[in-house]
DNA sequence: ATATTTATATAGCGGTCACTACATAAAACA
DNA sequence: TGTTTTATGTAGTGACCGCTATATAAATAT
């Protein structure tokens, strides 16, 4: 994490931007883009606003860096779950259970970073989160379509909707056990609609 | 709607508070509590801040009036859906379909006013919305428990989670057809888990 | 008419927001 | 050493937030 990129000539930084991105993820995940102020961020990082803007440019560009960072490190590993060597309904059931586990894993940052921020008030942040959400939904839909093209759209919508619900409920009182039970109940519908 | 309550002696109001509550519902429903400023509200109502505060006291107390008003007029009529004379799984399927229809009915104010605002950044508004949400979930759980006490908790959680997902998706691109298809898919799980 | 009551319009309160102008400190390079 | 480069800390900017002090306008009551 301490990526001291080879230093050039000026005064050295007093903080590590990569670590700052990881810290920013915690804040954005816990409270959402709108509710985190640049002042909150600079206080947590122990720096002043000019250092923040010199390193990241703007609040929204830091948020985009956080999304990129999280997609490659902490988010649900879709490609390892949506495997071609097991039944689609099983893969989707695993996906929902994994979502339940992820969303409940850190009570101080419950739910999905991407899904929660697809509903924030800042247009740019919302659209940035939405693009990640759309990409994930496309991956799910295409995975289903490989073996169940006729049901891909509505099943993908159902899975996406259930994940949104799981994320929302993770933030409003549902714990791991409840989320898992809901995920397993949803999987019943998947088994029922996908020929096996 | 034009409830001119019997006037006393002072200068008469230039606006109808009951109509203002209905207008406020549209704004809060379309954008959420955080994203609606008092300035937005007074501009829409054609009044000045002092008139607003004289009539409603504060932004949060207007929001609470909006919730009360909406629960009694525009929200999903739970008591007429959760009927004791038909199968629980059927009632819940109707509830989910009705949610889909409600959440998609006004594209400029998509989703559920209550559910969407259980996730806003203002603590008081969030808790006000949450209390309505909890009441609705309790009603669902108790309805299920009358005939399926062993499954009431997890089935109620599943229905609540699905409604949260429907509301979220209604705000992010899913239209009536998609929401209805998702509701019907969720109903398969309900039929599967509730003995009939 | 005058007093009382209530709602109004103007103007602005202190606070927070994302962001920046400016001078300086700390490093590498010549 | 002196120049260049980069990041820093101090101290703000203007815009918007929820909300209000103050004076006045418009009704009823006496």
PDB file of C-alpha atoms in Angstrom, chain A residues 29 70 75-76 95-116 159-160 162-171 174-176 179:
ATOM      1  CA  UNK A  29     -18.467   3.760   1.829  1.00  0.00           C
ATOM      2  CA  UNK A  70     -12.388  -0.638  -5.120  1.00  0.00           C
ATOM      3  CA  UNK A  75     -15.648  -5.442  -4.672  1.00  0.00           C
ATOM      4  CA  UNK A  76     -17.334  -8.769  -5.347  1.00  0.00           C
ATOM      5  CA  UNK A  95     -23.428 -14.272  -6.291  1.00  0.00           C
ATOM      6  CA  UNK A  96     -26.357 -13.242  -4.105  1.00  0.00           C
ATOM      7  CA  UNK A  97     -24.903 -14.958  -1.056  1.00  0.00           C
ATOM      8  CA  UNK A  98     -21.553 -13.336  -1.682  1.00  0.00           C
ATOM      9  CA  UNK A  99     -23.286  -9.977  -1.968  1.00  0.00           C
ATOM     10  CA  UNK A 100     -24.979 -10.602   1.382  1.00  0.00           C
ATOM     11  CA  UNK A 101     -21.617 -11.394   2.958  1.00  0.00           C
ATOM     12  CA  UNK A 102     -19.863  -8.416   1.440  1.00  0.00           C
ATOM     13  CA  UNK A 103     -22.588  -5.944   2.340  1.00  0.00           C
ATOM     14  CA  UNK A 104     -22.660  -7.097   5.968  1.00  0.00           C
ATOM     15  CA  UNK A 105     -18.935  -7.593   6.413  1.00  0.00           C
ATOM     16  CA  UNK A 106     -18.177  -4.098   7.684  1.00  0.00           C
ATOM     17  CA  UNK A 107     -21.042  -2.699   9.757  1.00  0.00           C
ATOM     18  CA  UNK A 108     -19.498   0.767   9.675  1.00  0.00           C
ATOM     19  CA  UNK A 109     -19.532   0.709   5.874  1.00  0.00           C
ATOM     20  CA  UNK A 110     -22.524  -1.466   5.101  1.00  0.00           C
ATOM     21  CA  UNK A 111     -23.914  -2.083   1.672  1.00  0.00           C
ATOM     22  CA  UNK A 112     -22.330  -1.713  -1.734  1.00  0.00           C
ATOM     23  CA  UNK A 113     -20.156   1.329  -2.393  1.00  0.00           C
ATOM     24  CA  UNK A 114     -21.291   1.443  -6.004  1.00  0.00           C
ATOM     25  CA  UNK A 115     -24.998   0.741  -5.528  1.00  0.00           C
ATOM     26  CA  UNK A 116     -25.408   3.162  -2.647  1.00  0.00           C
ATOM     27  CA  UNK A 159     -30.705 -10.390  -9.598  1.00  0.00           C
ATOM     28  CA  UNK A 160     -29.766  -6.707  -9.873  1.00  0.00           C
ATOM     29  CA  UNK A 162     -32.227  -8.155  -5.273  1.00  0.00           C
ATOM     30  CA  UNK A 163     -28.662  -6.924  -4.898  1.00  0.00           C
ATOM     31  CA  UNK A 164     -29.911  -3.341  -4.640  1.00  0.00           C
ATOM     32  CA  UNK A 165     -32.355  -4.460  -1.981  1.00  0.00           C
ATOM     33  CA  UNK A 166     -29.676  -6.346  -0.076  1.00  0.00           C
ATOM     34  CA  UNK A 167     -27.423  -3.300  -0.114  1.00  0.00           C
ATOM     35  CA  UNK A 168     -30.222  -1.018   1.040  1.00  0.00           C
ATOM     36  CA  UNK A 169     -31.208  -3.357   3.847  1.00  0.00           C
ATOM     37  CA  UNK A 170     -27.606  -3.862   4.904  1.00  0.00           C
ATOM     38  CA  UNK A 171     -27.600  -0.156   5.674  1.00  0.00           C
ATOM     39  CA  UNK A 174     -30.444  -6.221   8.403  1.00  0.00           C
ATOM     40  CA  UNK A 175     -27.487  -8.261   9.613  1.00  0.00           C
ATOM     41  CA  UNK A 176     -25.596 -11.054   7.931  1.00  0.00           C
ATOM     42  CA  UNK A 179     -29.264 -10.906   4.297  1.00  0.00           C
TER      43      UNK A 179
END
